[in-house]
PDB file of C-alpha atoms and ligand atoms in Angstrom:
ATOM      1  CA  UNK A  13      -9.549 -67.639   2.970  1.00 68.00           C
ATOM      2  CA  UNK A  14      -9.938 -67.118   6.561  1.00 78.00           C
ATOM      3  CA  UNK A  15     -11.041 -70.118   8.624  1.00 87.00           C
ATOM      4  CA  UNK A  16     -13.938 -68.350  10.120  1.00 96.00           C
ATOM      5  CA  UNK A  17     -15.527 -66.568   7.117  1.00 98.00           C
ATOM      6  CA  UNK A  18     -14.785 -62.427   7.049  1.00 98.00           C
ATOM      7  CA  UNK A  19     -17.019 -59.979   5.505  1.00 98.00           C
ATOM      8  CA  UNK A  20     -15.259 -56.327   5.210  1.00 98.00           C
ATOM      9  CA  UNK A  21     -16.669 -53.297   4.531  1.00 98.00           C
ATOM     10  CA  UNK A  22     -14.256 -49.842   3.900  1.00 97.00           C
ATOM     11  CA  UNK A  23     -14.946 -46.482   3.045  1.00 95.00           C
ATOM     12  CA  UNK A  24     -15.241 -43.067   4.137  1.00 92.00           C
ATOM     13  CA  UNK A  25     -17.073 -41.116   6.926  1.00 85.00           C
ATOM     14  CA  UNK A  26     -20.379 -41.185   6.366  1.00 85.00           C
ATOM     15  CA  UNK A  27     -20.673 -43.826   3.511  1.00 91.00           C
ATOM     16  CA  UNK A  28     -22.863 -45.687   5.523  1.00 90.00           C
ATOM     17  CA  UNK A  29     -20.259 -48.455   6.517  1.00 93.00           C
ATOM     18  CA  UNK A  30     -21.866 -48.608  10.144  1.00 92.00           C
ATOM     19  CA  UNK A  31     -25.034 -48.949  10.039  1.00 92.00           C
ATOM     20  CA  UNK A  32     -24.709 -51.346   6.801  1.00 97.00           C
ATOM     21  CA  UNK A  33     -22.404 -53.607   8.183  1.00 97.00           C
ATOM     22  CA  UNK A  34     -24.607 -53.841  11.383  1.00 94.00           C
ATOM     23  CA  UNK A  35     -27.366 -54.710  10.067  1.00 95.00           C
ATOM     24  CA  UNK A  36     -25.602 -57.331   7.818  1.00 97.00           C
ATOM     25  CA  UNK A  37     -23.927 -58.814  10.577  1.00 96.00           C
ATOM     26  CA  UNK A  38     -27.484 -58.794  12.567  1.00 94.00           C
ATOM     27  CA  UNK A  39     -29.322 -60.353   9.680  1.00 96.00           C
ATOM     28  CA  UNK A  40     -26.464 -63.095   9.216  1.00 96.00           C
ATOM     29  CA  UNK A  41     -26.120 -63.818  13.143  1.00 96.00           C
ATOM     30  CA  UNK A  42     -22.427 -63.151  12.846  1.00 96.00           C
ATOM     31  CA  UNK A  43     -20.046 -60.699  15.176  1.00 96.00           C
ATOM     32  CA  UNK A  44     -19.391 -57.532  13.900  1.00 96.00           C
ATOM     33  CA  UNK A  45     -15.932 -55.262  14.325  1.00 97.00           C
ATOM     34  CA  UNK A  46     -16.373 -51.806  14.466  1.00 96.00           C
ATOM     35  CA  UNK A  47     -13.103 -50.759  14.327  1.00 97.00           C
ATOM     36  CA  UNK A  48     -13.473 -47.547  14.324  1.00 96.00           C
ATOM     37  CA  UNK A  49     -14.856 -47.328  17.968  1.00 97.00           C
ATOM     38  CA  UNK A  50     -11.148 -48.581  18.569  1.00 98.00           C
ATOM     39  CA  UNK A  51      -9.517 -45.652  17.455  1.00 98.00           C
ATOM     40  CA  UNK A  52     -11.942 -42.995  18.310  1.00 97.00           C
ATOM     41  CA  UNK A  53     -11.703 -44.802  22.175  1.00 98.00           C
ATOM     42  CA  UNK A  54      -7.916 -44.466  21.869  1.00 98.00           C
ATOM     43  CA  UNK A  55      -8.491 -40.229  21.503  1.00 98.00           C
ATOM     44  CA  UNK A  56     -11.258 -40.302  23.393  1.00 97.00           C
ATOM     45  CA  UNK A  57      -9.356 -42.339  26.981  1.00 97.00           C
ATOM     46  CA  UNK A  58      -6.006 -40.223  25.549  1.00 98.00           C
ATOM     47  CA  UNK A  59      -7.902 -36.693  26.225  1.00 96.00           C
ATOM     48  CA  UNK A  60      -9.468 -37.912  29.565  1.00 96.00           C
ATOM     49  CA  UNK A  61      -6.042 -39.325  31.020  1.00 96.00           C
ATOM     50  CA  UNK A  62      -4.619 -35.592  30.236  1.00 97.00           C
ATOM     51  CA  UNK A  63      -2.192 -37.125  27.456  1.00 97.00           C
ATOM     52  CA  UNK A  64      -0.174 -34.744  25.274  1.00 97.00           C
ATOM     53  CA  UNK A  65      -2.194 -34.951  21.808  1.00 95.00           C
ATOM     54  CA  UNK A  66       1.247 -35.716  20.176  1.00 96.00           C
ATOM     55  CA  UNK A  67       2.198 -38.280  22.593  1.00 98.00           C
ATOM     56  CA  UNK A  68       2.496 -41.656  20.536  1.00 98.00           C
ATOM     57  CA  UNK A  69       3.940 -43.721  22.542  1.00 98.00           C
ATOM     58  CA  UNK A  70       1.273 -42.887  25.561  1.00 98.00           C
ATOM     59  CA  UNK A  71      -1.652 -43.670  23.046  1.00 98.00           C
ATOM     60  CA  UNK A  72       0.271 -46.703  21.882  1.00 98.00           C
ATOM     61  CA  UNK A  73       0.235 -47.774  25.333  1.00 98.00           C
ATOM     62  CA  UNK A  74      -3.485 -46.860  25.712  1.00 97.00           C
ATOM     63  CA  UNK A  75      -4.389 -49.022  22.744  1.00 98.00           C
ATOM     64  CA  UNK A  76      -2.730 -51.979  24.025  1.00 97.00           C
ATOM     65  CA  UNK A  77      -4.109 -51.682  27.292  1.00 96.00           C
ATOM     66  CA  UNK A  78      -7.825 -50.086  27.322  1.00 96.00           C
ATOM     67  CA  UNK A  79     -10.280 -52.895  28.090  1.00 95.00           C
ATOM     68  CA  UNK A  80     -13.282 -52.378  25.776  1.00 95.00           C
ATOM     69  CA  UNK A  81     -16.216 -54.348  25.856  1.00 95.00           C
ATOM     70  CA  UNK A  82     -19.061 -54.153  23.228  1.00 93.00           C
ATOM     71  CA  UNK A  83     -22.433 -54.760  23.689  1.00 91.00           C
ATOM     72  CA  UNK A  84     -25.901 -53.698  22.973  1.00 86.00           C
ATOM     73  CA  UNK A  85     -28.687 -52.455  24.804  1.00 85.00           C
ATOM     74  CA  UNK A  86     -32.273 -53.622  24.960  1.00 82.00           C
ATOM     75  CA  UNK A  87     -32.737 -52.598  21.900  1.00 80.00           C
ATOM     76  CA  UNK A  88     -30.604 -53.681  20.098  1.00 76.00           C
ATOM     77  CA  UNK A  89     -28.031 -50.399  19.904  1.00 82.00           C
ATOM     78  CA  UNK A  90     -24.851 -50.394  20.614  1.00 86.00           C
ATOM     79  CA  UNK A  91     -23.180 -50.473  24.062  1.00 93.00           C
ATOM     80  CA  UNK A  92     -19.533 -49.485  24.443  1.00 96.00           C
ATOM     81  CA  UNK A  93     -18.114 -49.690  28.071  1.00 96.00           C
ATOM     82  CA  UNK A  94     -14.195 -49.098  29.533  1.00 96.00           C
ATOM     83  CA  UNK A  95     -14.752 -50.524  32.408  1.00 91.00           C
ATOM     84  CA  UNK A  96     -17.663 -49.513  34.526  1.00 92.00           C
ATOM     85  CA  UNK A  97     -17.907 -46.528  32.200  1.00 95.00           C
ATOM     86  CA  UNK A  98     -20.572 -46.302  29.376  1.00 96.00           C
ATOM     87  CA  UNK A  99     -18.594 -43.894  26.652  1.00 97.00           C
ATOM     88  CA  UNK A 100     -21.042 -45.295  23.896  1.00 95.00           C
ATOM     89  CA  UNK A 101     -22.029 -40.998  23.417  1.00 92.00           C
ATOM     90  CA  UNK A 102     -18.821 -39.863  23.916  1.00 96.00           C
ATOM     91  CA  UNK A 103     -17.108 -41.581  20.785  1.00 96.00           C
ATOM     92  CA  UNK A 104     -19.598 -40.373  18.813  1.00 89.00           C
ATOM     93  CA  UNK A 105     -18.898 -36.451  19.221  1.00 87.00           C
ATOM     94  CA  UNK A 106     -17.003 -35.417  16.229  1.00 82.00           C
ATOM     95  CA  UNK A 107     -14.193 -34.422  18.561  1.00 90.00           C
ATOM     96  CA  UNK A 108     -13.763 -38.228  19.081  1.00 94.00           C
ATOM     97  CA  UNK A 109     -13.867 -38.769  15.407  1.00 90.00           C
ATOM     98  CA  UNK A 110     -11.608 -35.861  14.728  1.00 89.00           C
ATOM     99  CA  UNK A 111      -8.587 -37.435  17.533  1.00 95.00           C
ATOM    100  CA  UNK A 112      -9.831 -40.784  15.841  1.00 95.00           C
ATOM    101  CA  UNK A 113      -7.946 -39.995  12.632  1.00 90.00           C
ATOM    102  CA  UNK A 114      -5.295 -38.095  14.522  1.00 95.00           C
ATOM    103  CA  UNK A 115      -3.855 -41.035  16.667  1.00 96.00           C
ATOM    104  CA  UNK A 116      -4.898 -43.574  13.208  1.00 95.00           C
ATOM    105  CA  UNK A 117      -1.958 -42.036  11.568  1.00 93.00           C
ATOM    106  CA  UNK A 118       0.133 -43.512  13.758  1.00 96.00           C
ATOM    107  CA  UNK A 119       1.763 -46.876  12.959  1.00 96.00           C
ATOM    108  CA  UNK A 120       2.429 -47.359  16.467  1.00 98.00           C
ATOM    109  CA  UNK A 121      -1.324 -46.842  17.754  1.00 98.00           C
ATOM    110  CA  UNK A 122      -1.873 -49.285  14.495  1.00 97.00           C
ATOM    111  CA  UNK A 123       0.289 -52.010  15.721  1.00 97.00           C
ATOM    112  CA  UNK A 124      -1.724 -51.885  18.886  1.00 98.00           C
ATOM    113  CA  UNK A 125      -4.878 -52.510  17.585  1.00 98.00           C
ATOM    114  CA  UNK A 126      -3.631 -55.276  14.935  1.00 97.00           C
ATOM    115  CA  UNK A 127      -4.412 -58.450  16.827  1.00 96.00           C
ATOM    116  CA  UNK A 128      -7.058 -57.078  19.055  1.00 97.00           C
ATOM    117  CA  UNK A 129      -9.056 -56.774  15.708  1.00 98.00           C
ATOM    118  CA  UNK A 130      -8.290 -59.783  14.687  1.00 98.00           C
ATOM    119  CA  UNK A 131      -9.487 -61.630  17.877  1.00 97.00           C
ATOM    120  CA  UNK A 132     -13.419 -60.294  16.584  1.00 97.00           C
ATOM    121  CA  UNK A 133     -13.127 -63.122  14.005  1.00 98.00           C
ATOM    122  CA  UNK A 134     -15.180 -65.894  15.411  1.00 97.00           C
ATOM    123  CA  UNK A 135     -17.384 -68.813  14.323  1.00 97.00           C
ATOM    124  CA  UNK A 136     -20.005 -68.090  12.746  1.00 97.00           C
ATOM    125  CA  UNK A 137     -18.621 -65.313  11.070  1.00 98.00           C
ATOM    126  CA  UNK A 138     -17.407 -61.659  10.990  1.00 98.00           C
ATOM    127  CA  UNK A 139     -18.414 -58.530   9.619  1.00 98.00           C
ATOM    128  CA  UNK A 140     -15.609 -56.001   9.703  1.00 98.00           C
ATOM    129  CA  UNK A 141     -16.019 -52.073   9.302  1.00 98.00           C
ATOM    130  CA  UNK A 142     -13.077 -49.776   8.871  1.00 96.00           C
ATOM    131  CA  UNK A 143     -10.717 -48.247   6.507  1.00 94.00           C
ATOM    132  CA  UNK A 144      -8.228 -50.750   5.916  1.00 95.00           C
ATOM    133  CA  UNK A 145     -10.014 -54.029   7.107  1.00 97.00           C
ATOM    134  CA  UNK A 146      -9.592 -55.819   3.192  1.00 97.00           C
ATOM    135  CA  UNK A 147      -6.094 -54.453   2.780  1.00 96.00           C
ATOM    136  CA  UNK A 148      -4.423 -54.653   6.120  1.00 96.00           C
ATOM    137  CA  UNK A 149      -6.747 -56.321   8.974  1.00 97.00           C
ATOM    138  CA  UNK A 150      -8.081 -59.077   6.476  1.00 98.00           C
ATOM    139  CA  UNK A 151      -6.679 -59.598   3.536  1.00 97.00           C
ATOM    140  CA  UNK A 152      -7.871 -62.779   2.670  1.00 97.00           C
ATOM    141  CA  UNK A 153     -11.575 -62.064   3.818  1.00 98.00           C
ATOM    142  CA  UNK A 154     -13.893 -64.287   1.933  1.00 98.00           C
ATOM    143  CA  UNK A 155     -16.136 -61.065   0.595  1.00 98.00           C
ATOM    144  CA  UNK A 156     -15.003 -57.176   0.267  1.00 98.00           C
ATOM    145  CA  UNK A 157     -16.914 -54.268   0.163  1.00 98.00           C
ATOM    146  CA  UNK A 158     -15.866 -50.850  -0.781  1.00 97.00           C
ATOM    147  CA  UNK A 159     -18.486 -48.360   0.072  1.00 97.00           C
ATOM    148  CA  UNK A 160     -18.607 -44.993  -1.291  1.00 94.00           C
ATOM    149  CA  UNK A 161     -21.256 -41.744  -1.659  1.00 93.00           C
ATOM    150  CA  UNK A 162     -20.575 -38.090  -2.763  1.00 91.00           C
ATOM    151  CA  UNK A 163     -18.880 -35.520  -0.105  1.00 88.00           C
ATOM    152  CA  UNK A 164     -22.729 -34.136   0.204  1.00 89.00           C
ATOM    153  CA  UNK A 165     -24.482 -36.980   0.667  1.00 93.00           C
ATOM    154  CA  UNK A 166     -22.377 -38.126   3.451  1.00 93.00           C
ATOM    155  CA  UNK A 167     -22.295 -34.912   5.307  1.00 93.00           C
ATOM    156  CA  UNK A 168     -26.102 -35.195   4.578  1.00 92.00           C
ATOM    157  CA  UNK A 169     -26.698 -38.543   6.503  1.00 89.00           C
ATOM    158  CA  UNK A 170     -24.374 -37.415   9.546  1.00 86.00           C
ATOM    159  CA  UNK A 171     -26.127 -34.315   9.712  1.00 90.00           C
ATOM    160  CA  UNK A 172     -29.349 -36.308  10.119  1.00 89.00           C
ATOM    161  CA  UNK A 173     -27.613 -38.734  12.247  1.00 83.00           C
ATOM    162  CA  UNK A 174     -26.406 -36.331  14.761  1.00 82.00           C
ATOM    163  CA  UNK A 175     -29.956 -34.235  14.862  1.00 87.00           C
ATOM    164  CA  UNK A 176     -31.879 -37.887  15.403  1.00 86.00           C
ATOM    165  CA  UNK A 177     -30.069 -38.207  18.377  1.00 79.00           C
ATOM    166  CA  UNK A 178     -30.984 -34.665  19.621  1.00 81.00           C
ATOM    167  CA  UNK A 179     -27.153 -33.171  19.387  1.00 78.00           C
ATOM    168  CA  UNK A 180     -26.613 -29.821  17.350  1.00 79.00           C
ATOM    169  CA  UNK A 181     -24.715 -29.937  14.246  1.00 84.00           C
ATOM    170  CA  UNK A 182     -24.072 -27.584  11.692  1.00 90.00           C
ATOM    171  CA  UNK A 183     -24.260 -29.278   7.832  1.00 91.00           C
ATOM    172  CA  UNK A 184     -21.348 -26.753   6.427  1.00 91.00           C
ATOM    173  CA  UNK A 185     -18.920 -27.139   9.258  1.00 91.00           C
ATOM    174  CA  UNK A 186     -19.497 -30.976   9.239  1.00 90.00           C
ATOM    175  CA  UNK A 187     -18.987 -31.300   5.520  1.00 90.00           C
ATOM    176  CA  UNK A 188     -15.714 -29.250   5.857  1.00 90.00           C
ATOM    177  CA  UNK A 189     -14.410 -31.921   8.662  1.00 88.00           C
ATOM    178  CA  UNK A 190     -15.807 -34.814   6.617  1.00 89.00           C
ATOM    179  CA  UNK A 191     -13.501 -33.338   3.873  1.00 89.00           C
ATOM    180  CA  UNK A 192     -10.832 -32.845   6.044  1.00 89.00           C
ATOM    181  CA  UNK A 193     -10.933 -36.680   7.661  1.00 86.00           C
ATOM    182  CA  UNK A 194     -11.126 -38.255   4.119  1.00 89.00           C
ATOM    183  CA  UNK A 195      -7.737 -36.026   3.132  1.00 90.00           C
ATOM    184  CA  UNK A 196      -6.103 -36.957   6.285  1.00 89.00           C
ATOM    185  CA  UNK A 197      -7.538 -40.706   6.114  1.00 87.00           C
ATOM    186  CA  UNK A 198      -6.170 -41.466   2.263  1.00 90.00           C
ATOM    187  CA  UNK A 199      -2.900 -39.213   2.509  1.00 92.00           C
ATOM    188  CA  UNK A 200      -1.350 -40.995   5.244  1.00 90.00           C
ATOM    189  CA  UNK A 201       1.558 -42.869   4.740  1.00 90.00           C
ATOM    190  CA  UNK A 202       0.370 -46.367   6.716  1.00 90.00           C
ATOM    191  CA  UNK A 203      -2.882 -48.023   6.046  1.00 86.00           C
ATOM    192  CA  UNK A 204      -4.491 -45.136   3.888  1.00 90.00           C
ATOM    193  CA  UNK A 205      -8.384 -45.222   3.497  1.00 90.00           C
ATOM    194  CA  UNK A 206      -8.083 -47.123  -0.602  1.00 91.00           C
ATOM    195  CA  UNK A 207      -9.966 -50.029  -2.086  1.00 95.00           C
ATOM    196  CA  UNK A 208      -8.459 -53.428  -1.953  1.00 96.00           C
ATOM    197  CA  UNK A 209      -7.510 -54.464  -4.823  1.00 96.00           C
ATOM    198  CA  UNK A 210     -10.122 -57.478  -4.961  1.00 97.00           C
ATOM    199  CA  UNK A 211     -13.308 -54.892  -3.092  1.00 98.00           C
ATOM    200  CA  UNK A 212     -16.602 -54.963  -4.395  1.00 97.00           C
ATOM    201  CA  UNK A 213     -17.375 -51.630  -4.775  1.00 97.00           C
ATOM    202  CA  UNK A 214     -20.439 -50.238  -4.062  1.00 97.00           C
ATOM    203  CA  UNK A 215     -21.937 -46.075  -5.076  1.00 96.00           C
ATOM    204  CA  UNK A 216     -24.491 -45.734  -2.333  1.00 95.00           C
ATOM    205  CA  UNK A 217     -25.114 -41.997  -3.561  1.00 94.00           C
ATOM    206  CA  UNK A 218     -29.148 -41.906  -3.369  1.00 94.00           C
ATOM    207  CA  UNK A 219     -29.762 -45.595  -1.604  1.00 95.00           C
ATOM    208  CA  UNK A 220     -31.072 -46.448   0.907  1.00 94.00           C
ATOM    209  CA  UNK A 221     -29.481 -48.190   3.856  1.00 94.00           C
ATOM    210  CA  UNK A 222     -32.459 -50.916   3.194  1.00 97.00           C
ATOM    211  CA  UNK A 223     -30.890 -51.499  -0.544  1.00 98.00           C
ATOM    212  CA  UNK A 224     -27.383 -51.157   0.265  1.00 98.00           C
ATOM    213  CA  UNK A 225     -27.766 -54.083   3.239  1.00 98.00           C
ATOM    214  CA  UNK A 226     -29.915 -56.016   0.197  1.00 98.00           C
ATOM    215  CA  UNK A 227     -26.828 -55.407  -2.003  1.00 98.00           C
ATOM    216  CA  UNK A 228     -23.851 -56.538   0.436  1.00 98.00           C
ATOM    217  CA  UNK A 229     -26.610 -59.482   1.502  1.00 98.00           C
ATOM    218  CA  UNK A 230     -26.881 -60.809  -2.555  1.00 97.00           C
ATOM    219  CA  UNK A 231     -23.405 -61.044  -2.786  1.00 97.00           C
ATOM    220  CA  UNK A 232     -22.614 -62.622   0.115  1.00 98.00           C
ATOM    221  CA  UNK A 233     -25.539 -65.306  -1.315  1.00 97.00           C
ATOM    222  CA  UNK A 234     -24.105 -65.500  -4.389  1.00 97.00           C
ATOM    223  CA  UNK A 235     -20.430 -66.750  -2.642  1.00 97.00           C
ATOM    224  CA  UNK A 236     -22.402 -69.238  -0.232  1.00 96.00           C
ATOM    225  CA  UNK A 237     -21.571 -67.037   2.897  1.00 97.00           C
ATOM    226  CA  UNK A 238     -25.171 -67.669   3.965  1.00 95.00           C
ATOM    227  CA  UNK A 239     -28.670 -68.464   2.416  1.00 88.00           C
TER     228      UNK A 239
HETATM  229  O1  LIG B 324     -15.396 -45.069  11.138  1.00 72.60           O
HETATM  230  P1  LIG B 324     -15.186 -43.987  12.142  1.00 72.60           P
HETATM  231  O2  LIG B 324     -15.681 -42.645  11.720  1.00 72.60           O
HETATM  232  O3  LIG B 324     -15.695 -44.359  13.497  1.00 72.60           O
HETATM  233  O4  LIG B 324     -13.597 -43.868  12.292  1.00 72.60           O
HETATM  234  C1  LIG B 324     -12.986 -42.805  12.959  1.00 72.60           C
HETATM  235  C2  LIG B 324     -11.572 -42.601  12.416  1.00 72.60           C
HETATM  236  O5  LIG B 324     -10.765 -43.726  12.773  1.00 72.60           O
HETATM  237  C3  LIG B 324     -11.466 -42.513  10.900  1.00 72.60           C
HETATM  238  O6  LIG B 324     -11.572 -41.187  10.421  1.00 72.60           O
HETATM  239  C4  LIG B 324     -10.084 -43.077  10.609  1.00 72.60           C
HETATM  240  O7  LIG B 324      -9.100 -42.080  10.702  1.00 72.60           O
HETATM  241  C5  LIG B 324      -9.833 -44.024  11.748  1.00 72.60           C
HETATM  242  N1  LIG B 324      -9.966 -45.412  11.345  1.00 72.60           N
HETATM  243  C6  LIG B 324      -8.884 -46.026  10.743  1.00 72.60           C
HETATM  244  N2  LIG B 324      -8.932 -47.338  10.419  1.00 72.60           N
HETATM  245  C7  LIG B 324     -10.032 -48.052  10.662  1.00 72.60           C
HETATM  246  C8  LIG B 324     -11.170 -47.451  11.248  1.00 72.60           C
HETATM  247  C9  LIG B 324     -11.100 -46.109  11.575  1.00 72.60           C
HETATM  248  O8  LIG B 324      -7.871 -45.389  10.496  1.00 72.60           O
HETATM  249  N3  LIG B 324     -10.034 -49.344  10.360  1.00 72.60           N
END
């Protein structure tokens, strides 16, 4: 086990992994790892600074360098700045989700991000959302969640997602890209979106968020991760 205590929880786009593992990490008071904000912010700074979208080596670079800071507003949402720049909309377009899996592919852009995730694990204790945080990031994490939901009911939720926050979306094309991220995502020859062998895993087809957070919550009880 890790010697600050590590909650991950993988899946695919749309399983719910975000807010879930936000809320968890709110309700325990512990720091929370969205990793993917990492990769989409590596497409997102790679379009803006002109790079060729096959450049590796220039996103690499990017990933090493870019100096992220996460935070949340007064509300309690999230707040990502580069800098003095707020980009907390722009890595949620689907074009930044869509570059996100591009550039994850790469072990390079990987590498890159390997420690930086690893600095998020501080006392009292981390939640960690990704694809490959209990098989790669964290391996010995103290509690691993696996969270799944049909193709439909995760194109579903982003649908609503995106229209809550007043941007247009379109359910069929999104399900097609949500089918073509989880292809890309569990194909790829480093890291591939899979289950650790030792996940918990979790069908959140027809739950809740509420009942999902309850479920990750009971099991974390149930190891003595918190009361
Ligand atoms: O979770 P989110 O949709 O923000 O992730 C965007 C993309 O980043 C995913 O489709 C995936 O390709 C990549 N990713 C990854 N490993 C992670 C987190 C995200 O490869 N730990």
């Amino acid at each position: 086990m890790d010697a600050v205590p590590i909650v991950t929880i993988d899946g695919p786009s749309g399983s719910g992994k975000g807010t879930v593992s936000r809320e968890v990490a709110r309700l325990a008071g512990w720091h929370l790892l969205d990793s993917g904000a990492l990769y989409r912010l590596v497409a997102l700074l790679g379009a803006r600074a002109g790079l060729d979208p096959q450049d590796v080596d220039g996103h690499a670079a990017l990933a090493r360098s870019m100096e992220v800071e996460f935070g949340s507003d007064a509300s309690g949402g999230e707040r990502v700045r580069v800098g003095a720049d707020d980009v907390t909309r722009a890595i949620r377009s689907e074009e930044a989700g869509q570059g996100a899996s591009r550039v994850a592919a790469w072990p390079a852009v990987r590498d890159a991000l390997l420690e930086r995730q690893r600095a998020f694990a501080r006392p009292p204790g981390l939640v960690a959302d990704g694809r490959d945080m209990g098989t790669v990031i964290f391996p010995a994490a103290a509690l691993k969640i696996y969270l799944v939901a049909t193709a439909e009911e995760r194109a579903l939720r982003r649908y609503k997602q995106l229209k809550q926050k007043g941007s247009g979306a379109n359910l069929a094309a999104l399900s097609r890209e949500i089918a073509e991220r989880d292809q890309r995502d569990s194909t790829r020859a480093v890291a591939p979106l899979m289950p650790a062998s030792d996940a918990r895993i979790i069908d959140s087809t027809g739950m809740s968020a509420a009942q999902v957070v309850e479920a990750v919550l009971s099991q974390g009880r149930s190891l003595g991760l918190w009361s």
